[in-house]
Amino acid sequence: MAKILTQGGIWPRIGGMSLIVSFQGQFRPYNLPPSAPLLKTQAASPTEPTHARTEEEEFQNALSESKEKGSNQPPRQTPKGSAAITAYKRSRELQSPPSSLACARDVMTCSVHTAKASDPVESAWRKMQKNESRHLPVVNDNGLITGIVSDRDLLKAGEKSNSPLSKIMVKEVLSARDTAPLKEMALVMLHERISCLPILNDLNELVGIVTKTDILRYLAQSQHLNGYI
């Protein structure tokens, strides 16, 4: 069993989450490099005070919320009004947990179709087309993930090819526990420039898959974001 990933101060540890790299049935923890550009915050412009910009954003968000509720009276943009808006938005956050606390099992697709390394490219392509999927995890006889192929990989190899998937599949696969936080998965996908993460349970068994589309769909439907989109 793979070790639980220690975050080392990059992100707060939440519920024993982990990201795992699997290679030929072996598993090791994955650490996002501390120098990852996604962890850097953009500095505010010297000519535009951060405090003033934040208050304006709060006012505009509160105005949108008022319009959605059918109110014709916009919130007052005064020091008191700004504090009231902030308090109101905070109460909404407390009522609806932030989407960053969601985990893989909340967004993953559970019915995952798989292939074997010996399967020909043509067979894998037909399976993708039938199930309208863009990724196909490759597993061994024990059900452990040993690789993954995308529709682009198959098209590059030639969708009619009889070559085995073992020749074209990505053999070092970045995966996540089913308890991995949504925020961490999204950051890793962006940093590694990948579009999916296979999801494993504590026994390293494949239990689902999370794609960028799954994350965007969850965010679009999240009650926490109703006041923002």
JSON list of C-alpha atoms in Angstrom, two decimals:
[
{"chain": "A", "resi": 1, "resn": "MET", "atom": "CA", "xyz": [0.00, 0.00, 0.00]},
{"chain": "A", "resi": 2, "resn": "ALA", "atom": "CA", "xyz": [1.28, 3.44, -0.88]},
{"chain": "A", "resi": 3, "resn": "LYS", "atom": "CA", "xyz": [2.26, 5.80, 1.90]},
{"chain": "A", "resi": 4, "resn": "ILE", "atom": "CA", "xyz": [0.03, 8.73, 2.73]},
{"chain": "A", "resi": 5, "resn": "LEU", "atom": "CA", "xyz": [1.38, 11.89, 1.13]},
{"chain": "A", "resi": 6, "resn": "THR", "atom": "CA", "xyz": [2.75, 14.45, 3.56]},
{"chain": "A", "resi": 7, "resn": "GLN", "atom": "CA", "xyz": [2.05, 17.96, 2.34]},
{"chain": "A", "resi": 8, "resn": "GLY", "atom": "CA", "xyz": [5.02, 19.63, 4.04]},
{"chain": "A", "resi": 9, "resn": "GLY", "atom": "CA", "xyz": [3.34, 23.01, 4.35]},
{"chain": "A", "resi": 10, "resn": "ILE", "atom": "CA", "xyz": [2.27, 23.36, 0.70]},
{"chain": "A", "resi": 11, "resn": "TRP", "atom": "CA", "xyz": [-1.38, 22.81, 1.58]},
{"chain": "A", "resi": 12, "resn": "PRO", "atom": "CA", "xyz": [-3.08, 22.03, 4.89]},
{"chain": "A", "resi": 13, "resn": "ARG", "atom": "CA", "xyz": [-3.48, 18.31, 5.41]},
{"chain": "A", "resi": 14, "resn": "ILE", "atom": "CA", "xyz": [-7.14, 17.35, 5.09]},
{"chain": "A", "resi": 15, "resn": "GLY", "atom": "CA", "xyz": [-8.41, 13.91, 6.03]},
{"chain": "A", "resi": 16, "resn": "GLY", "atom": "CA", "xyz": [-5.32, 11.94, 5.00]},
{"chain": "A", "resi": 17, "resn": "MET", "atom": "CA", "xyz": [-5.55, 12.82, 1.32]},
{"chain": "A", "resi": 18, "resn": "SER", "atom": "CA", "xyz": [-2.86, 11.75, -1.09]},
{"chain": "A", "resi": 19, "resn": "LEU", "atom": "CA", "xyz": [-1.75, 11.84, -4.68]},
{"chain": "A", "resi": 20, "resn": "ILE", "atom": "CA", "xyz": [0.02, 8.77, -5.96]},
{"chain": "A", "resi": 21, "resn": "VAL", "atom": "CA", "xyz": [2.27, 7.89, -8.86]},
{"chain": "A", "resi": 22, "resn": "SER", "atom": "CA", "xyz": [1.85, 4.30, -10.04]},
{"chain": "A", "resi": 23, "resn": "PHE", "atom": "CA", "xyz": [4.40, 2.50, -12.20]},
{"chain": "A", "resi": 24, "resn": "GLN", "atom": "CA", "xyz": [4.13, -1.16, -13.18]},
{"chain": "A", "resi": 25, "resn": "GLY", "atom": "CA", "xyz": [1.90, -1.96, -10.22]},
{"chain": "A", "resi": 26, "resn": "GLN", "atom": "CA", "xyz": [4.13, -0.13, -7.72]},
{"chain": "A", "resi": 27, "resn": "PHE", "atom": "CA", "xyz": [3.01, 3.01, -5.92]},
{"chain": "A", "resi": 28, "resn": "ARG", "atom": "CA", "xyz": [4.78, 6.03, -4.45]},
{"chain": "A", "resi": 29, "resn": "PRO", "atom": "CA", "xyz": [3.54, 9.38, -3.11]},
{"chain": "A", "resi": 30, "resn": "TYR", "atom": "CA", "xyz": [3.50, 12.45, -5.33]},
{"chain": "A", "resi": 31, "resn": "ASN", "atom": "CA", "xyz": [4.57, 15.88, -4.12]},
{"chain": "A", "resi": 32, "resn": "LEU", "atom": "CA", "xyz": [3.74, 19.04, -6.02]},
{"chain": "A", "resi": 33, "resn": "PRO", "atom": "CA", "xyz": [7.00, 21.04, -6.28]},
{"chain": "A", "resi": 34, "resn": "PRO", "atom": "CA", "xyz": [6.99, 24.04, -3.89]},
{"chain": "A", "resi": 35, "resn": "SER", "atom": "CA", "xyz": [8.15, 26.20, -6.80]},
{"chain": "A", "resi": 36, "resn": "ALA", "atom": "CA", "xyz": [5.03, 25.44, -8.83]},
{"chain": "A", "resi": 37, "resn": "PRO", "atom": "CA", "xyz": [3.89, 28.72, -10.43]},
{"chain": "A", "resi": 38, "resn": "LEU", "atom": "CA", "xyz": [0.29, 28.02, -9.45]},
{"chain": "A", "resi": 39, "resn": "LEU", "atom": "CA", "xyz": [1.17, 28.57, -5.81]},
{"chain": "A", "resi": 40, "resn": "LYS", "atom": "CA", "xyz": [2.33, 32.14, -6.42]},
{"chain": "A", "resi": 41, "resn": "THR", "atom": "CA", "xyz": [-0.14, 34.96, -5.85]},
{"chain": "A", "resi": 42, "resn": "GLN", "atom": "CA", "xyz": [-0.29, 37.91, -8.23]},
{"chain": "A", "resi": 43, "resn": "ALA", "atom": "CA", "xyz": [0.79, 41.17, -6.64]},
{"chain": "A", "resi": 44, "resn": "ALA", "atom": "CA", "xyz": [-1.67, 44.05, -6.70]},
{"chain": "A", "resi": 45, "resn": "SER", "atom": "CA", "xyz": [-0.95, 46.98, -8.99]},
{"chain": "A", "resi": 46, "resn": "PRO", "atom": "CA", "xyz": [0.75, 49.88, -7.14]},
{"chain": "A", "resi": 47, "resn": "THR", "atom": "CA", "xyz": [-1.78, 52.31, -8.62]},
{"chain": "A", "resi": 48, "resn": "GLU", "atom": "CA", "xyz": [-4.80, 50.26, -7.55]},
{"chain": "A", "resi": 49, "resn": "PRO", "atom": "CA", "xyz": [-5.23, 49.75, -3.78]},
{"chain": "A", "resi": 50, "resn": "THR", "atom": "CA", "xyz": [-6.16, 46.17, -2.94]},
{"chain": "A", "resi": 51, "resn": "HIS", "atom": "CA", "xyz": [-8.61, 47.26, -0.21]},
{"chain": "A", "resi": 52, "resn": "ALA", "atom": "CA", "xyz": [-10.59, 49.50, -2.57]},
{"chain": "A", "resi": 53, "resn": "ARG", "atom": "CA", "xyz": [-10.73, 46.87, -5.29]},
{"chain": "A", "resi": 54, "resn": "THR", "atom": "CA", "xyz": [-11.94, 44.21, -2.86]},
{"chain": "A", "resi": 55, "resn": "GLU", "atom": "CA", "xyz": [-14.76, 46.42, -1.58]},
{"chain": "A", "resi": 56, "resn": "GLU", "atom": "CA", "xyz": [-15.87, 47.16, -5.13]},
{"chain": "A", "resi": 57, "resn": "GLU", "atom": "CA", "xyz": [-15.95, 43.46, -5.96]},
{"chain": "A", "resi": 58, "resn": "GLU", "atom": "CA", "xyz": [-18.01, 42.77, -2.83]},
{"chain": "A", "resi": 59, "resn": "PHE", "atom": "CA", "xyz": [-20.45, 45.52, -3.80]},
{"chain": "A", "resi": 60, "resn": "GLN", "atom": "CA", "xyz": [-20.87, 44.17, -7.33]},
{"chain": "A", "resi": 61, "resn": "ASN", "atom": "CA", "xyz": [-21.38, 40.61, -6.08]},
{"chain": "A", "resi": 62, "resn": "ALA", "atom": "CA", "xyz": [-23.95, 41.74, -3.53]},
{"chain": "A", "resi": 63, "resn": "LEU", "atom": "CA", "xyz": [-25.70, 43.77, -6.24]},
{"chain": "A", "resi": 64, "resn": "SER", "atom": "CA", "xyz": [-25.94, 40.67, -8.44]},
{"chain": "A", "resi": 65, "resn": "GLU", "atom": "CA", "xyz": [-27.39, 38.68, -5.55]},
{"chain": "A", "resi": 66, "resn": "SER", "atom": "CA", "xyz": [-30.00, 41.40, -4.93]},
{"chain": "A", "resi": 67, "resn": "LYS", "atom": "CA", "xyz": [-31.06, 41.33, -8.57]},
{"chain": "A", "resi": 68, "resn": "GLU", "atom": "CA", "xyz": [-31.40, 37.53, -8.50]},
{"chain": "A", "resi": 69, "resn": "LYS", "atom": "CA", "xyz": [-33.75, 37.84, -5.52]},
{"chain": "A", "resi": 70, "resn": "GLY", "atom": "CA", "xyz": [-35.89, 40.40, -7.35]},
{"chain": "A", "resi": 71, "resn": "SER", "atom": "CA", "xyz": [-34.90, 43.36, -5.19]},
{"chain": "A", "resi": 72, "resn": "ASN", "atom": "CA", "xyz": [-34.70, 46.78, -6.87]},
{"chain": "A", "resi": 73, "resn": "GLN", "atom": "CA", "xyz": [-32.74, 48.32, -4.01]},
{"chain": "A", "resi": 74, "resn": "PRO", "atom": "CA", "xyz": [-28.98, 47.87, -4.40]},
{"chain": "A", "resi": 75, "resn": "PRO", "atom": "CA", "xyz": [-26.82, 47.56, -1.28]},
{"chain": "A", "resi": 76, "resn": "ARG", "atom": "CA", "xyz": [-25.37, 50.83, -0.04]},
{"chain": "A", "resi": 77, "resn": "GLN", "atom": "CA", "xyz": [-21.67, 51.27, -0.77]},
{"chain": "A", "resi": 78, "resn": "THR", "atom": "CA", "xyz": [-20.68, 52.84, 2.55]},
{"chain": "A", "resi": 79, "resn": "PRO", "atom": "CA", "xyz": [-18.22, 51.69, 5.21]},
{"chain": "A", "resi": 80, "resn": "LYS", "atom": "CA", "xyz": [-21.18, 50.23, 7.14]},
{"chain": "A", "resi": 81, "resn": "GLY", "atom": "CA", "xyz": [-22.74, 48.82, 3.99]},
{"chain": "A", "resi": 82, "resn": "SER", "atom": "CA", "xyz": [-19.47, 47.22, 2.98]},
{"chain": "A", "resi": 83, "resn": "ALA", "atom": "CA", "xyz": [-19.17, 45.54, 6.38]},
{"chain": "A", "resi": 84, "resn": "ALA", "atom": "CA", "xyz": [-22.75, 44.30, 6.10]},
{"chain": "A", "resi": 85, "resn": "ILE", "atom": "CA", "xyz": [-22.07, 42.89, 2.65]},
{"chain": "A", "resi": 86, "resn": "THR", "atom": "CA", "xyz": [-18.98, 41.09, 3.94]},
{"chain": "A", "resi": 87, "resn": "ALA", "atom": "CA", "xyz": [-20.94, 39.67, 6.89]},
{"chain": "A", "resi": 88, "resn": "TYR", "atom": "CA", "xyz": [-23.73, 38.51, 4.58]},
{"chain": "A", "resi": 89, "resn": "LYS", "atom": "CA", "xyz": [-21.31, 36.80, 2.21]},
{"chain": "A", "resi": 90, "resn": "ARG", "atom": "CA", "xyz": [-19.56, 35.16, 5.17]},
{"chain": "A", "resi": 91, "resn": "SER", "atom": "CA", "xyz": [-22.87, 33.78, 6.45]},
{"chain": "A", "resi": 92, "resn": "ARG", "atom": "CA", "xyz": [-23.49, 32.23, 3.03]},
{"chain": "A", "resi": 93, "resn": "GLU", "atom": "CA", "xyz": [-20.08, 30.59, 3.13]},
{"chain": "A", "resi": 94, "resn": "LEU", "atom": "CA", "xyz": [-20.81, 29.09, 6.55]},
{"chain": "A", "resi": 95, "resn": "GLN", "atom": "CA", "xyz": [-24.14, 27.71, 5.34]},
{"chain": "A", "resi": 96, "resn": "SER", "atom": "CA", "xyz": [-22.61, 26.13, 2.26]},
{"chain": "A", "resi": 97, "resn": "PRO", "atom": "CA", "xyz": [-19.17, 24.45, 2.64]},
{"chain": "A", "resi": 98, "resn": "PRO", "atom": "CA", "xyz": [-16.51, 25.76, 0.23]},
{"chain": "A", "resi": 99, "resn": "SER", "atom": "CA", "xyz": [-16.09, 23.61, -2.86]},
{"chain": "A", "resi": 100, "resn": "SER", "atom": "CA", "xyz": [-12.38, 23.32, -2.00]},
{"chain": "A", "resi": 101, "resn": "LEU", "atom": "CA", "xyz": [-13.42, 20.90, 0.78]},
{"chain": "A", "resi": 102, "resn": "ALA", "atom": "CA", "xyz": [-15.07, 18.56, -1.71]},
{"chain": "A", "resi": 103, "resn": "CYS", "atom": "CA", "xyz": [-13.10, 15.42, -2.45]},
{"chain": "A", "resi": 104, "resn": "ALA", "atom": "CA", "xyz": [-12.62, 13.01, -5.33]},
{"chain": "A", "resi": 105, "resn": "ARG", "atom": "CA", "xyz": [-15.53, 10.76, -4.41]},
{"chain": "A", "resi": 106, "resn": "ASP", "atom": "CA", "xyz": [-17.89, 13.76, -4.71]},
{"chain": "A", "resi": 107, "resn": "VAL", "atom": "CA", "xyz": [-17.08, 14.41, -8.36]},
{"chain": "A", "resi": 108, "resn": "MET", "atom": "CA", "xyz": [-15.64, 11.20, -9.81]},
{"chain": "A", "resi": 109, "resn": "THR", "atom": "CA", "xyz": [-17.20, 9.04, -12.49]},
{"chain": "A", "resi": 110, "resn": "CYS", "atom": "CA", "xyz": [-17.55, 5.58, -10.94]},
{"chain": "A", "resi": 111, "resn": "SER", "atom": "CA", "xyz": [-18.27, 3.47, -14.03]},
{"chain": "A", "resi": 112, "resn": "VAL", "atom": "CA", "xyz": [-14.74, 3.34, -15.39]},
{"chain": "A", "resi": 113, "resn": "HIS", "atom": "CA", "xyz": [-14.00, 1.23, -18.45]},
{"chain": "A", "resi": 114, "resn": "THR", "atom": "CA", "xyz": [-10.52, -0.29, -18.53]},
{"chain": "A", "resi": 115, "resn": "ALA", "atom": "CA", "xyz": [-8.23, -2.16, -20.89]},
{"chain": "A", "resi": 116, "resn": "LYS", "atom": "CA", "xyz": [-5.29, -4.57, -20.70]},
{"chain": "A", "resi": 117, "resn": "ALA", "atom": "CA", "xyz": [-1.79, -3.74, -21.89]},
{"chain": "A", "resi": 118, "resn": "SER", "atom": "CA", "xyz": [-2.04, -6.52, -24.49]},
{"chain": "A", "resi": 119, "resn": "ASP", "atom": "CA", "xyz": [-5.26, -5.12, -26.02]},
{"chain": "A", "resi": 120, "resn": "PRO", "atom": "CA", "xyz": [-4.79, -3.74, -29.54]},
{"chain": "A", "resi": 121, "resn": "VAL", "atom": "CA", "xyz": [-5.20, -0.04, -30.21]},
{"chain": "A", "resi": 122, "resn": "GLU", "atom": "CA", "xyz": [-8.21, -0.71, -32.46]},
{"chain": "A", "resi": 123, "resn": "SER", "atom": "CA", "xyz": [-10.06, -2.49, -29.63]},
{"chain": "A", "resi": 124, "resn": "ALA", "atom": "CA", "xyz": [-9.36, 0.35, -27.20]},
{"chain": "A", "resi": 125, "resn": "TRP", "atom": "CA", "xyz": [-10.57, 2.90, -29.75]},
{"chain": "A", "resi": 126, "resn": "ARG", "atom": "CA", "xyz": [-13.85, 1.04, -30.24]},
{"chain": "A", "resi": 127, "resn": "LYS", "atom": "CA", "xyz": [-14.34, 0.90, -26.49]},
{"chain": "A", "resi": 128, "resn": "MET", "atom": "CA", "xyz": [-13.76, 4.65, -26.17]},
{"chain": "A", "resi": 129, "resn": "GLN", "atom": "CA", "xyz": [-16.20, 5.41, -28.98]},
{"chain": "A", "resi": 130, "resn": "LYS", "atom": "CA", "xyz": [-18.87, 3.13, -27.54]},
{"chain": "A", "resi": 131, "resn": "ASN", "atom": "CA", "xyz": [-18.63, 4.61, -24.05]},
{"chain": "A", "resi": 132, "resn": "GLU", "atom": "CA", "xyz": [-18.00, 8.21, -25.18]},
{"chain": "A", "resi": 133, "resn": "SER", "atom": "CA", "xyz": [-14.87, 8.48, -23.06]},
{"chain": "A", "resi": 134, "resn": "ARG", "atom": "CA", "xyz": [-11.55, 10.17, -23.72]},
{"chain": "A", "resi": 135, "resn": "HIS", "atom": "CA", "xyz": [-9.36, 8.22, -21.29]},
{"chain": "A", "resi": 136, "resn": "LEU", "atom": "CA", "xyz": [-8.87, 4.52, -20.76]},
{"chain": "A", "resi": 137, "resn": "PRO", "atom": "CA", "xyz": [-6.95, 3.27, -17.70]},
{"chain": "A", "resi": 138, "resn": "VAL", "atom": "CA", "xyz": [-4.89, 0.13, -18.30]},
{"chain": "A", "resi": 139, "resn": "VAL", "atom": "CA", "xyz": [-4.93, -2.48, -15.52]},
{"chain": "A", "resi": 140, "resn": "ASN", "atom": "CA", "xyz": [-3.12, -5.76, -14.86]},
{"chain": "A", "resi": 141, "resn": "ASP", "atom": "CA", "xyz": [-4.63, -9.12, -13.89]},
{"chain": "A", "resi": 142, "resn": "ASN", "atom": "CA", "xyz": [-4.88, -7.96, -10.26]},
{"chain": "A", "resi": 143, "resn": "GLY", "atom": "CA", "xyz": [-6.88, -4.89, -11.24]},
{"chain": "A", "resi": 144, "resn": "LEU", "atom": "CA", "xyz": [-4.03, -2.50, -10.42]},
{"chain": "A", "resi": 145, "resn": "ILE", "atom": "CA", "xyz": [-3.49, 0.42, -12.77]},
{"chain": "A", "resi": 146, "resn": "THR", "atom": "CA", "xyz": [-0.36, 0.06, -14.90]},
{"chain": "A", "resi": 147, "resn": "GLY", "atom": "CA", "xyz": [-0.96, 2.72, -17.53]},
{"chain": "A", "resi": 148, "resn": "ILE", "atom": "CA", "xyz": [-3.41, 5.03, -19.24]},
{"chain": "A", "resi": 149, "resn": "VAL", "atom": "CA", "xyz": [-4.19, 6.05, -22.81]},
{"chain": "A", "resi": 150, "resn": "SER", "atom": "CA", "xyz": [-6.13, 9.00, -24.19]},
{"chain": "A", "resi": 151, "resn": "ASP", "atom": "CA", "xyz": [-8.01, 9.40, -27.43]},
{"chain": "A", "resi": 152, "resn": "ARG", "atom": "CA", "xyz": [-5.10, 11.51, -28.68]},
{"chain": "A", "resi": 153, "resn": "ASP", "atom": "CA", "xyz": [-2.67, 8.66, -27.99]},
{"chain": "A", "resi": 154, "resn": "LEU", "atom": "CA", "xyz": [-4.83, 6.28, -30.02]},
{"chain": "A", "resi": 155, "resn": "LEU", "atom": "CA", "xyz": [-5.28, 8.72, -32.90]},
{"chain": "A", "resi": 156, "resn": "LYS", "atom": "CA", "xyz": [-1.54, 9.33, -33.03]},
{"chain": "A", "resi": 157, "resn": "ALA", "atom": "CA", "xyz": [-0.89, 5.57, -33.18]},
{"chain": "A", "resi": 158, "resn": "GLY", "atom": "CA", "xyz": [-3.67, 5.07, -35.74]},
{"chain": "A", "resi": 159, "resn": "GLU", "atom": "CA", "xyz": [-7.07, 3.97, -34.48]},
{"chain": "A", "resi": 160, "resn": "LYS", "atom": "CA", "xyz": [-7.01, 0.92, -36.76]},
{"chain": "A", "resi": 161, "resn": "SER", "atom": "CA", "xyz": [-3.62, -0.23, -35.48]},
{"chain": "A", "resi": 162, "resn": "ASN", "atom": "CA", "xyz": [-3.14, -3.73, -34.09]},
{"chain": "A", "resi": 163, "resn": "SER", "atom": "CA", "xyz": [-0.24, -2.61, -31.90]},
{"chain": "A", "resi": 164, "resn": "PRO", "atom": "CA", "xyz": [-0.71, -3.41, -28.20]},
{"chain": "A", "resi": 165, "resn": "LEU", "atom": "CA", "xyz": [-1.48, -0.59, -25.81]},
{"chain": "A", "resi": 166, "resn": "SER", "atom": "CA", "xyz": [1.74, -1.39, -23.94]},
{"chain": "A", "resi": 167, "resn": "LYS", "atom": "CA", "xyz": [3.66, 0.32, -26.76]},
{"chain": "A", "resi": 168, "resn": "ILE", "atom": "CA", "xyz": [1.83, 3.65, -26.56]},
{"chain": "A", "resi": 169, "resn": "MET", "atom": "CA", "xyz": [0.37, 3.94, -23.05]},
{"chain": "A", "resi": 170, "resn": "VAL", "atom": "CA", "xyz": [1.68, 6.32, -20.40]},
{"chain": "A", "resi": 171, "resn": "LYS", "atom": "CA", "xyz": [3.25, 3.96, -17.89]},
{"chain": "A", "resi": 172, "resn": "GLU", "atom": "CA", "xyz": [3.82, 6.37, -15.02]},
{"chain": "A", "resi": 173, "resn": "VAL", "atom": "CA", "xyz": [0.32, 7.36, -13.98]},
{"chain": "A", "resi": 174, "resn": "LEU", "atom": "CA", "xyz": [-0.54, 10.14, -11.56]},
{"chain": "A", "resi": 175, "resn": "SER", "atom": "CA", "xyz": [-3.56, 9.05, -9.51]},
{"chain": "A", "resi": 176, "resn": "ALA", "atom": "CA", "xyz": [-5.41, 10.26, -6.43]},
{"chain": "A", "resi": 177, "resn": "ARG", "atom": "CA", "xyz": [-7.05, 8.75, -3.38]},
{"chain": "A", "resi": 178, "resn": "ASP", "atom": "CA", "xyz": [-10.84, 8.93, -3.27]},
{"chain": "A", "resi": 179, "resn": "THR", "atom": "CA", "xyz": [-10.41, 11.31, -0.31]},
{"chain": "A", "resi": 180, "resn": "ALA", "atom": "CA", "xyz": [-8.12, 13.75, -2.17]},
{"chain": "A", "resi": 181, "resn": "PRO", "atom": "CA", "xyz": [-9.46, 17.35, -2.00]},
{"chain": "A", "resi": 182, "resn": "LEU", "atom": "CA", "xyz": [-10.91, 18.88, -5.15]},
{"chain": "A", "resi": 183, "resn": "LYS", "atom": "CA", "xyz": [-8.65, 21.93, -4.90]},
{"chain": "A", "resi": 184, "resn": "GLU", "atom": "CA", "xyz": [-5.49, 19.84, -4.79]},
{"chain": "A", "resi": 185, "resn": "MET", "atom": "CA", "xyz": [-6.56, 17.71, -7.75]},
{"chain": "A", "resi": 186, "resn": "ALA", "atom": "CA", "xyz": [-7.34, 20.82, -9.80]},
{"chain": "A", "resi": 187, "resn": "LEU", "atom": "CA", "xyz": [-3.98, 22.43, -9.00]},
{"chain": "A", "resi": 188, "resn": "VAL", "atom": "CA", "xyz": [-2.06, 19.27, -9.86]},
{"chain": "A", "resi": 189, "resn": "MET", "atom": "CA", "xyz": [-3.94, 18.84, -13.15]},
{"chain": "A", "resi": 190, "resn": "LEU", "atom": "CA", "xyz": [-3.02, 22.39, -14.13]},
{"chain": "A", "resi": 191, "resn": "HIS", "atom": "CA", "xyz": [0.59, 22.05, -13.02]},
{"chain": "A", "resi": 192, "resn": "GLU", "atom": "CA", "xyz": [1.14, 18.70, -14.74]},
{"chain": "A", "resi": 193, "resn": "ARG", "atom": "CA", "xyz": [-0.99, 19.66, -17.77]},
{"chain": "A", "resi": 194, "resn": "ILE", "atom": "CA", "xyz": [-3.12, 16.55, -17.57]},
{"chain": "A", "resi": 195, "resn": "SER", "atom": "CA", "xyz": [-6.87, 16.31, -18.01]},
{"chain": "A", "resi": 196, "resn": "CYS", "atom": "CA", "xyz": [-7.78, 13.42, -15.71]},
{"chain": "A", "resi": 197, "resn": "LEU", "atom": "CA", "xyz": [-6.83, 11.58, -12.53]},
{"chain": "A", "resi": 198, "resn": "PRO", "atom": "CA", "xyz": [-7.68, 7.92, -11.94]},
{"chain": "A", "resi": 199, "resn": "ILE", "atom": "CA", "xyz": [-9.06, 7.48, -8.41]},
{"chain": "A", "resi": 200, "resn": "LEU", "atom": "CA", "xyz": [-7.85, 4.70, -6.09]},
{"chain": "A", "resi": 201, "resn": "ASN", "atom": "CA", "xyz": [-9.08, 3.45, -2.73]},
{"chain": "A", "resi": 202, "resn": "ASP", "atom": "CA", "xyz": [-6.86, 2.50, 0.21]},
{"chain": "A", "resi": 203, "resn": "LEU", "atom": "CA", "xyz": [-6.15, -0.87, -1.44]},
{"chain": "A", "resi": 204, "resn": "ASN", "atom": "CA", "xyz": [-4.94, 0.89, -4.60]},
{"chain": "A", "resi": 205, "resn": "GLU", "atom": "CA", "xyz": [-7.96, -0.45, -6.49]},
{"chain": "A", "resi": 206, "resn": "LEU", "atom": "CA", "xyz": [-9.34, 1.68, -9.30]},
{"chain": "A", "resi": 207, "resn": "VAL", "atom": "CA", "xyz": [-12.72, 3.03, -8.15]},
{"chain": "A", "resi": 208, "resn": "GLY", "atom": "CA", "xyz": [-13.28, 5.99, -10.47]},
{"chain": "A", "resi": 209, "resn": "ILE", "atom": "CA", "xyz": [-11.84, 8.76, -12.57]},
{"chain": "A", "resi": 210, "resn": "VAL", "atom": "CA", "xyz": [-11.96, 12.56, -12.29]},
{"chain": "A", "resi": 211, "resn": "THR", "atom": "CA", "xyz": [-11.63, 14.74, -15.38]},
{"chain": "A", "resi": 212, "resn": "LYS", "atom": "CA", "xyz": [-11.44, 18.51, -15.75]},
{"chain": "A", "resi": 213, "resn": "THR", "atom": "CA", "xyz": [-15.02, 18.35, -17.02]},
{"chain": "A", "resi": 214, "resn": "ASP", "atom": "CA", "xyz": [-16.13, 16.63, -13.80]},
{"chain": "A", "resi": 215, "resn": "ILE", "atom": "CA", "xyz": [-14.55, 19.41, -11.73]},
{"chain": "A", "resi": 216, "resn": "LEU", "atom": "CA", "xyz": [-16.08, 22.20, -13.82]},
{"chain": "A", "resi": 217, "resn": "ARG", "atom": "CA", "xyz": [-19.50, 20.52, -13.68]},
{"chain": "A", "resi": 218, "resn": "TYR", "atom": "CA", "xyz": [-19.29, 20.25, -9.90]},
{"chain": "A", "resi": 219, "resn": "LEU", "atom": "CA", "xyz": [-18.29, 23.90, -9.54]},
{"chain": "A", "resi": 220, "resn": "ALA", "atom": "CA", "xyz": [-21.08, 25.03, -11.87]},
{"chain": "A", "resi": 221, "resn": "GLN", "atom": "CA", "xyz": [-23.64, 23.16, -9.76]},
{"chain": "A", "resi": 222, "resn": "SER", "atom": "CA", "xyz": [-22.15, 24.13, -6.40]},
{"chain": "A", "resi": 223, "resn": "GLN", "atom": "CA", "xyz": [-24.51, 26.04, -4.11]},
{"chain": "A", "resi": 224, "resn": "HIS", "atom": "CA", "xyz": [-21.47, 27.85, -2.72]},
{"chain": "A", "resi": 225, "resn": "LEU", "atom": "CA", "xyz": [-21.01, 29.64, -6.06]},
{"chain": "A", "resi": 226, "resn": "ASN", "atom": "CA", "xyz": [-24.63, 30.68, -6.60]},
{"chain": "A", "resi": 227, "resn": "GLY", "atom": "CA", "xyz": [-23.81, 34.27, -5.69]},
{"chain": "A", "resi": 228, "resn": "TYR", "atom": "CA", "xyz": [-20.86, 34.43, -8.07]},
{"chain": "A", "resi": 229, "resn": "ILE", "atom": "CA", "xyz": [-22.09, 32.88, -11.34]}
]
